CSV table of C-alpha atoms and ligand atoms in Angstrom, one decimal:
chain,number,residue,atom,x,y,z
A,30,MET,CA,-0.1,0.2,0.0
A,31,ARG,CA,1.5,3.3,-1.2
A,32,PRO,CA,-1.4,5.6,-0.7
A,33,VAL,CA,1.1,8.6,1.2
A,34,THR,CA,2.9,8.3,-2.1
A,35,LEU,CA,-0.1,9.4,-4.0
A,36,PHE,CA,0.2,12.5,-2.7
A,37,LYS,CA,3.6,13.1,-2.1
A,38,GLN,CA,3.9,14.9,-5.2
A,39,PRO,CA,1.1,17.2,-5.1
A,40,PHE,CA,1.8,18.7,-2.0
A,41,TYR,CA,5.5,19.3,-2.4
A,42,LEU,CA,4.2,20.9,-5.8
A,43,VAL,CA,1.8,23.4,-3.9
A,44,PRO,CA,3.4,25.4,-2.0
A,45,LYS,CA,6.0,25.6,-4.2
A,46,ILE,CA,3.6,26.8,-7.6
A,47,ILE,CA,2.7,29.6,-4.8
A,48,VAL,CA,5.6,30.4,-4.1
A,49,GLY,CA,6.5,30.7,-8.1
A,50,LEU,CA,3.4,32.2,-8.0
A,51,THR,CA,3.9,34.6,-5.7
A,52,VAL,CA,7.6,35.6,-7.1
A,53,PHE,CA,6.3,36.4,-9.9
A,54,ALA,CA,3.3,38.5,-9.2
A,55,LEU,CA,5.6,40.2,-7.3
A,56,PHE,CA,7.8,41.3,-9.6
A,57,THR,CA,5.4,41.8,-12.7
A,58,GLY,CA,3.6,44.0,-10.1
A,59,THR,CA,6.7,46.1,-9.5
A,60,ALA,CA,7.0,46.4,-13.4
A,61,LEU,CA,3.8,47.4,-13.3
A,62,ALA,CA,4.3,50.0,-10.7
A,63,ALA,CA,7.5,51.3,-12.0
A,64,ASP,CA,5.6,51.5,-15.4
A,65,LYS,CA,3.7,54.5,-14.1
A,66,THR,CA,4.5,57.6,-13.6
A,67,VAL,CA,4.7,58.5,-9.7
A,68,LEU,CA,3.1,62.7,-9.7
A,69,ARG,CA,3.9,63.7,-5.4
A,70,ILE,CA,2.0,66.4,-4.8
A,71,SER,CA,2.2,68.7,-1.8
A,72,SER,CA,0.4,71.4,-0.2
A,73,PRO,CA,-0.1,72.8,3.7
A,74,ALA,CA,-4.2,72.7,3.5
A,75,VAL,CA,-5.7,70.9,6.2
A,76,LYS,CA,-7.8,67.2,4.9
A,77,GLY,CA,-11.7,68.4,3.9
A,78,ASP,CA,-10.6,71.8,2.9
A,79,TRP,CA,-12.1,72.4,-1.0
A,80,HIS,CA,-8.7,72.8,-2.7
A,81,ALA,CA,-7.5,69.7,-0.7
A,82,GLU,CA,-10.1,67.1,-1.7
A,83,MET,CA,-9.7,69.2,-5.3
A,84,LEU,CA,-6.7,67.3,-5.3
A,85,TYR,CA,-8.1,63.9,-4.9
A,86,ILE,CA,-10.6,64.8,-7.8
A,87,PHE,CA,-7.4,65.5,-9.6
A,88,LYS,CA,-6.0,62.0,-8.9
A,89,GLU,CA,-9.7,60.5,-9.8
A,90,ARG,CA,-10.0,61.6,-13.1
A,91,LEU,CA,-6.7,61.5,-14.2
A,92,GLU,CA,-6.6,58.1,-13.2
A,93,ALA,CA,-9.7,57.2,-14.8
A,94,SER,CA,-8.4,58.9,-18.4
A,95,ALA,CA,-5.4,57.1,-18.7
A,96,PRO,CA,-5.8,54.0,-16.4
A,97,GLY,CA,-1.9,52.4,-15.6
A,98,GLU,CA,-0.4,55.6,-16.6
A,99,PHE,CA,0.0,57.5,-13.2
A,100,ASP,CA,0.3,57.4,-9.3
A,101,VAL,CA,-0.9,60.7,-8.3
A,102,GLN,CA,0.3,60.7,-4.3
A,103,ILE,CA,-1.5,63.8,-2.1
A,104,PHE,CA,0.4,64.6,0.6
A,105,LEU,CA,-1.2,67.7,3.2
A,106,GLY,CA,-1.1,69.0,6.1
A,107,GLY,CA,2.8,71.0,4.3
A,108,THR,CA,3.4,67.2,5.7
A,109,LEU,CA,6.0,66.6,2.9
A,110,PHE,CA,7.0,70.6,1.9
A,111,LYS,CA,6.0,73.0,4.2
A,112,GLN,CA,4.5,75.5,2.6
A,113,GLY,CA,6.3,78.3,0.8
A,114,ALA,CA,8.9,75.6,-0.4
A,115,GLU,CA,6.9,74.2,-3.4
A,116,PRO,CA,8.5,76.2,-5.8
A,117,THR,CA,12.1,75.3,-5.2
A,118,GLN,CA,11.7,72.2,-4.6
A,119,MET,CA,10.2,71.4,-7.8
A,120,ARG,CA,12.5,73.4,-9.6
A,121,ARG,CA,15.0,71.1,-7.9
A,122,GLY,CA,13.5,68.0,-9.2
A,123,ASN,CA,12.1,66.7,-5.6
A,124,LEU,CA,8.5,67.2,-5.9
A,125,ASP,CA,6.2,67.0,-9.3
A,126,MET,CA,3.0,69.3,-8.2
A,127,ALA,CA,2.1,71.6,-5.6
A,128,LEU,CA,-0.5,74.5,-5.1
A,129,ILE,CA,0.9,77.9,-5.3
A,130,SER,CA,-0.2,82.0,-5.1
A,131,MET,CA,0.4,84.0,-7.1
A,132,GLN,CA,2.1,85.4,-3.3
A,133,ASP,CA,4.8,82.4,-4.0
A,134,ILE,CA,5.1,84.1,-7.5
A,135,ALA,CA,5.7,87.4,-6.6
A,136,LYS,CA,8.6,86.7,-4.6
A,137,ARG,CA,10.2,84.9,-7.8
A,138,ILE,CA,8.4,87.7,-10.8
A,139,ARG,CA,7.9,90.9,-8.9
A,140,PRO,CA,5.8,93.0,-11.2
A,141,TYR,CA,3.1,90.4,-10.4
A,142,SER,CA,3.0,91.9,-7.1
A,143,ILE,CA,-0.2,93.0,-8.7
A,144,PHE,CA,-2.4,90.5,-8.7
A,145,THR,CA,-2.0,89.9,-4.8
A,146,SER,CA,-3.5,93.4,-4.0
A,147,GLY,CA,-6.7,93.6,-2.1
A,148,TYR,CA,-10.0,94.4,-3.5
A,149,LEU,CA,-8.6,94.2,-6.8
A,150,ILE,CA,-9.9,90.2,-8.6
A,151,ARG,CA,-13.5,90.8,-7.9
A,152,ASN,CA,-15.7,87.6,-7.9
A,153,PRO,CA,-14.7,84.0,-8.8
A,154,GLU,CA,-15.6,84.6,-12.3
A,155,HIS,CA,-13.4,87.6,-12.3
A,156,GLN,CA,-10.9,85.6,-11.7
A,157,LYS,CA,-11.2,83.7,-14.3
A,158,ALA,CA,-11.8,86.1,-16.5
A,159,VAL,CA,-8.3,86.9,-15.7
A,160,TYR,CA,-6.0,83.8,-15.8
A,161,TYR,CA,-8.1,81.5,-18.6
A,162,GLY,CA,-7.7,84.1,-21.0
A,163,PRO,CA,-4.7,86.7,-22.7
A,164,ILE,CA,-3.2,88.0,-18.9
A,165,GLY,CA,-3.3,84.1,-17.8
A,166,ASP,CA,-1.6,83.2,-21.3
A,167,GLU,CA,1.2,85.9,-20.4
A,168,VAL,CA,1.3,85.1,-17.2
A,169,PHE,CA,1.4,81.4,-17.5
A,170,SER,CA,4.4,81.8,-20.2
A,171,LYS,CA,6.7,83.7,-18.2
A,172,VAL,CA,6.0,81.5,-15.2
A,173,SER,CA,6.8,78.6,-16.8
A,174,ASP,CA,10.0,80.4,-17.8
A,175,VAL,CA,10.9,82.1,-15.1
A,176,MET,CA,10.0,79.2,-12.9
A,177,GLU,CA,10.1,76.3,-14.5
A,178,VAL,CA,7.0,75.7,-13.5
A,179,GLU,CA,3.4,74.6,-15.1
A,180,MET,CA,0.2,76.3,-14.3
A,181,LEU,CA,-2.6,74.4,-15.3
A,182,SER,CA,-5.4,75.5,-13.3
A,183,VAL,CA,-6.4,77.8,-11.3
A,184,ALA,CA,-8.7,77.4,-8.1
A,185,TYR,CA,-10.7,79.7,-6.4
A,186,LEU,CA,-9.3,80.0,-2.5
A,187,GLY,CA,-12.2,82.0,-1.3
A,188,THR,CA,-12.6,85.4,-0.4
A,189,ARG,CA,-10.4,86.3,3.0
A,190,GLN,CA,-11.8,87.5,5.8
A,191,LEU,CA,-10.8,88.3,9.2
A,192,ASN,CA,-11.2,86.4,12.2
A,193,LEU,CA,-10.2,87.6,15.7
A,194,ARG,CA,-8.9,85.9,18.7
A,195,THR,CA,-11.4,88.3,21.0
A,196,LYS,CA,-14.3,91.0,20.4
A,197,ARG,CA,-13.2,94.3,19.2
A,198,ASN,CA,-15.3,97.1,17.5
A,199,VAL,CA,-14.2,96.8,13.7
A,200,SER,CA,-15.8,99.4,11.4
A,201,LEU,CA,-12.5,100.9,9.5
A,202,PRO,CA,-9.3,100.2,9.4
A,203,ALA,CA,-7.8,102.2,12.0
A,204,ASP,CA,-9.9,99.9,13.9
A,205,LEU,CA,-6.9,97.3,13.9
A,206,LYS,CA,-4.3,99.3,14.5
A,207,GLY,CA,-1.5,97.1,16.8
A,208,VAL,CA,-3.5,94.3,16.1
A,209,LYS,CA,-1.3,91.7,15.9
A,210,LEU,CA,-2.2,89.9,12.7
A,211,ARG,CA,-0.8,86.7,11.5
A,212,MET,CA,-0.4,86.5,7.4
A,213,PRO,CA,1.5,84.1,5.4
A,214,GLY,CA,5.7,84.6,5.4
A,215,SER,CA,6.0,86.3,2.5
A,216,LYS,CA,6.4,90.4,2.1
A,217,VAL,CA,3.4,90.9,-0.1
A,218,TRP,CA,1.2,89.0,2.2
A,219,GLN,CA,3.1,91.2,5.2
A,220,LEU,CA,1.8,94.5,3.4
A,221,LEU,CA,-1.8,93.2,2.9
A,222,GLY,CA,-1.8,93.2,7.0
A,223,ARG,CA,-0.1,96.5,7.1
A,224,ALA,CA,-2.7,97.8,4.0
A,225,LEU,CA,-5.5,96.4,6.0
A,226,GLY,CA,-4.3,98.6,9.4
A,227,ALA,CA,-3.2,95.6,11.3
A,228,SER,CA,0.4,94.9,12.7
A,229,PRO,CA,0.8,91.5,10.8
A,230,THR,CA,3.5,88.9,11.8
A,231,PRO,CA,4.2,86.1,9.4
A,232,LEU,CA,3.5,82.4,10.7
A,233,ALA,CA,2.6,79.3,8.4
A,234,PHE,CA,0.0,77.9,8.3
A,235,ASN,CA,-0.2,74.9,9.9
A,236,GLU,CA,1.4,77.2,12.7
A,237,VAL,CA,-1.9,79.1,12.7
A,238,TYR,CA,-4.0,77.4,15.4
A,239,LEU,CA,-1.9,76.6,18.0
A,240,ALA,CA,-0.4,80.4,17.5
A,241,LEU,CA,-4.3,81.4,18.2
A,242,LYS,CA,-5.0,79.1,20.8
A,243,THR,CA,-1.8,80.1,23.0
A,244,GLY,CA,-2.1,84.0,22.5
A,245,THR,CA,0.7,85.0,20.3
A,246,ILE,CA,-1.2,86.2,17.7
A,247,ASP,CA,-4.2,88.4,18.0
A,248,GLY,CA,-5.7,87.3,14.5
A,249,GLN,CA,-5.8,85.4,11.3
A,250,ASP,CA,-7.3,86.2,7.9
A,251,ASN,CA,-8.7,82.8,5.5
A,252,PRO,CA,-11.4,82.2,3.5
A,253,LEU,CA,-14.6,81.4,5.7
A,254,PRO,CA,-14.3,77.7,4.5
A,255,THR,CA,-10.8,77.8,5.4
A,256,THR,CA,-11.0,78.6,8.4
A,257,GLN,CA,-14.1,76.4,9.5
A,258,LYS,CA,-11.5,72.9,8.2
A,259,ALA,CA,-8.9,74.7,9.9
A,260,LYS,CA,-11.2,74.9,12.8
A,261,PHE,CA,-9.5,78.4,13.5
A,262,TYR,CA,-13.2,79.4,15.3
A,263,GLU,CA,-12.5,76.7,17.8
A,264,VAL,CA,-10.2,79.2,19.6
A,265,THR,CA,-11.1,82.8,18.0
A,266,GLU,CA,-14.4,84.7,18.9
A,267,GLN,CA,-15.7,87.0,15.9
A,268,ILE,CA,-15.3,87.4,12.1
A,269,VAL,CA,-14.9,90.5,10.7
A,270,LEU,CA,-16.6,90.8,7.2
A,271,THR,CA,-13.7,93.2,4.9
A,272,SER,CA,-13.6,90.4,2.0
A,273,HIS,CA,-10.3,91.9,1.1
A,274,LEU,CA,-9.0,89.4,-1.1
A,275,VAL,CA,-10.3,87.0,-3.8
A,276,ASP,CA,-8.1,84.5,-3.4
A,277,GLY,CA,-6.6,82.1,-5.9
A,278,VAL,CA,-4.1,78.8,-6.4
A,279,PHE,CA,-2.9,77.3,-9.2
A,280,LEU,CA,-2.4,73.4,-9.5
A,281,THR,CA,1.0,73.6,-10.8
A,282,MET,CA,3.2,71.1,-12.5
A,283,ALA,CA,7.2,70.9,-12.5
A,284,ASN,CA,8.6,71.6,-16.1
A,285,LYS,CA,10.9,68.6,-15.3
A,286,THR,CA,7.4,66.4,-14.6
A,287,TRP,CA,5.9,67.9,-17.3
A,288,LYS,CA,8.4,67.7,-20.2
A,289,GLN,CA,8.5,64.2,-19.9
A,290,LEU,CA,5.1,63.6,-20.6
A,291,THR,CA,3.5,62.9,-23.8
A,292,GLN,CA,1.6,65.6,-25.5
A,293,PRO,CA,-1.5,63.1,-24.8
A,294,GLN,CA,-1.0,62.6,-21.1
A,295,GLN,CA,-0.5,66.7,-20.7
A,296,LEU,CA,-3.3,66.8,-22.5
A,297,MET,CA,-5.0,64.4,-19.6
A,298,ILE,CA,-3.1,66.2,-17.2
A,299,LYS,CA,-4.9,69.9,-17.8
A,300,THR,CA,-8.8,69.0,-18.5
A,301,ALA,CA,-8.2,66.6,-15.2
A,302,ALA,CA,-7.0,69.6,-13.1
A,303,ARG,CA,-9.5,71.9,-14.7
A,304,ALA,CA,-12.4,69.8,-13.3
A,305,ALA,CA,-10.6,69.6,-9.8
A,306,ALA,CA,-10.6,73.2,-10.0
A,307,GLU,CA,-14.1,73.6,-11.0
A,308,PHE,CA,-15.3,71.2,-8.5
A,309,ASN,CA,-13.2,73.3,-5.8
A,310,ASN,CA,-15.0,76.4,-7.1
A,311,GLN,CA,-18.3,74.5,-6.8
A,312,GLY,CA,-17.9,73.6,-3.2
A,313,ARG,CA,-16.6,76.4,-1.6
A,314,ILE,CA,-19.2,79.2,-3.1
A,315,GLU,CA,-21.9,76.9,-1.8
A,316,ASP,CA,-20.0,76.9,1.5
A,317,GLU,CA,-19.2,80.7,1.6
A,318,LYS,CA,-22.9,81.1,1.4
A,319,ARG,CA,-23.9,78.7,4.4
A,320,LEU,CA,-20.7,79.3,6.7
A,321,VAL,CA,-21.4,82.9,8.5
A,322,GLU,CA,-24.6,80.8,9.7
A,323,PHE,CA,-22.7,77.9,11.3
A,324,PHE,CA,-20.5,80.5,13.1
A,325,LYS,CA,-22.8,82.3,14.5
A,326,SER,CA,-24.5,78.8,16.0
A,327,GLU,CA,-20.7,77.9,17.4
A,328,GLY,CA,-21.0,81.4,19.2
A,329,LEU,CA,-18.7,83.9,16.8
A,330,LEU,CA,-20.0,87.4,16.5
A,331,VAL,CA,-19.9,88.0,12.7
A,332,THR,CA,-19.6,91.9,12.4
A,333,THR,CA,-19.8,93.7,8.1
A,334,PRO,CA,-17.0,96.9,8.8
A,335,ASP,CA,-17.0,99.4,6.3
A,336,ILE,CA,-15.7,97.6,3.3
A,337,ASP,CA,-15.9,101.0,1.1
A,338,ALA,CA,-13.0,102.3,4.0
A,339,PHE,CA,-11.2,99.6,3.9
A,340,ARG,CA,-11.3,99.6,0.1
A,341,LYS,CA,-10.2,103.1,-0.1
A,342,HIS,CA,-7.4,102.5,2.6
A,343,VAL,CA,-6.2,99.4,0.9
A,344,GLN,CA,-6.5,100.3,-2.6
A,345,LYS,CA,-4.4,103.9,-1.6
A,346,PHE,CA,-1.9,102.0,0.2
A,347,TYR,CA,-1.4,99.7,-2.6
A,348,LEU,CA,-0.5,102.1,-5.3
A,349,GLU,CA,1.4,104.2,-3.0
A,350,SER,CA,3.7,101.5,-2.1
A,351,GLY,CA,6.9,100.9,-3.8
A,352,LEU,CA,5.6,97.6,-5.7
A,353,SER,CA,3.2,99.8,-7.9
A,354,LYS,CA,6.6,101.0,-9.6
A,355,ARG,CA,6.8,97.2,-10.9
A,356,TRP,CA,3.6,96.5,-12.0
A,357,PRO,CA,3.4,95.7,-16.0
A,358,GLU,CA,2.5,99.2,-18.3
A,359,GLY,CA,-1.1,99.1,-18.6
A,360,MET,CA,-2.2,95.3,-16.1
A,361,LEU,CA,-4.3,97.5,-14.2
A,362,ALA,CA,-6.7,98.2,-16.4
A,363,ARG,CA,-6.2,95.3,-18.7
A,364,ILE,CA,-7.4,93.7,-15.1
A,365,ASN,CA,-10.0,95.4,-14.4
A,366,ALA,CA,-11.2,95.1,-17.6
A,367,ALA,CA,-10.9,91.6,-17.9
A,368,ALA,CA,-14.1,89.5,-18.5
A,369,ARG,CA,-15.6,86.1,-19.7
B,5,LIG,C1,-2.6,81.0,4.7
B,5,LIG,O1,-1.4,80.5,4.5
B,5,LIG,O2,-3.9,81.6,5.5
B,5,LIG,C2,-3.2,80.6,3.4
B,5,LIG,O3,-4.7,80.8,3.1
B,5,LIG,C3,-2.4,81.3,1.8
B,5,LIG,C4,-2.7,80.4,0.3
B,5,LIG,O4,-1.8,81.1,-0.3
B,5,LIG,C5,-2.4,79.0,0.6
B,5,LIG,O5,-0.8,78.7,1.1
B,5,LIG,C6,-3.2,78.2,1.5
B,5,LIG,O6,-3.0,78.9,3.1
B,5,LIG,C7,-3.1,77.0,2.1
B,5,LIG,O7,-3.5,75.7,1.0
B,5,LIG,C8,-3.7,76.7,3.1
B,5,LIG,O8,-5.0,76.0,3.2
């Protein structure tokens, strides 16, 4: 009787086959992953904020339109690179994509500080008219030449409003005298803080919550959806609806990465980037309509100052600042006249 031997061979073979298949799958899997173009995106945005969520829409759309070609990896909260470092990291070849701002761009291309002025862009539609028209064509090509970054789409970041740690009567810019207002860390941002009448202090976005909580700053400015998603309302008492900057961020790709792609791939990336921005815009605009009620329900005081007085003060401040002397000839009129 040799029944056992009957099963010997299959039992030996099964583990071998499994090991063999696993090794094969691992190798082919690795090969497939290696074939994909990895696109790493960095942003200080917090999870749940619209411009963070739009990155997942970008990933979804791109990976669906080019199955197996791309592996989009998203890093939020400034965990990969800190706020403001993205353009340099893209130029150095350490990062493929980022959301960058005109304030980032104005650090390298000084005349573009014009796009960072308060009370200039009027609303999200005007913003699109500016950047998806002849002005945008000119700006995008200059940014590509100077900063080695391809501008893919513009996303409405929202309209920036003041958010104060303790209640204060704010009707005019003079009422902000001495208020330690956190602004992001670059010269043009600091100028905006001064133009509003406050004492600006630079701080990275991801440190703002703690600074508000501990009282190292008196306030911050951001669009309402960000003030909600970053939970700044938990550590502040008032929102002042100054509406001082219709803000935007640009989804961008390092030229180093861009140039390695085929034309059809570039087209798919632009299409996905535009769709992602549109998703952001719709969500954010809706949120801005409903959030005043939300903040009130959370116990915050929401006030509206004399916006005309703020507008006049801020515009005069920019025109009289040294920055405006470098603005491109005729650009102010072109921006004001931009329409779709
Ligand atoms: C901020 O630091 O206040 C700011 O709103 C500036 C924007 O340009 C952008 O960097 C944004 O932060 C981040 O994406 C976080 O929302």
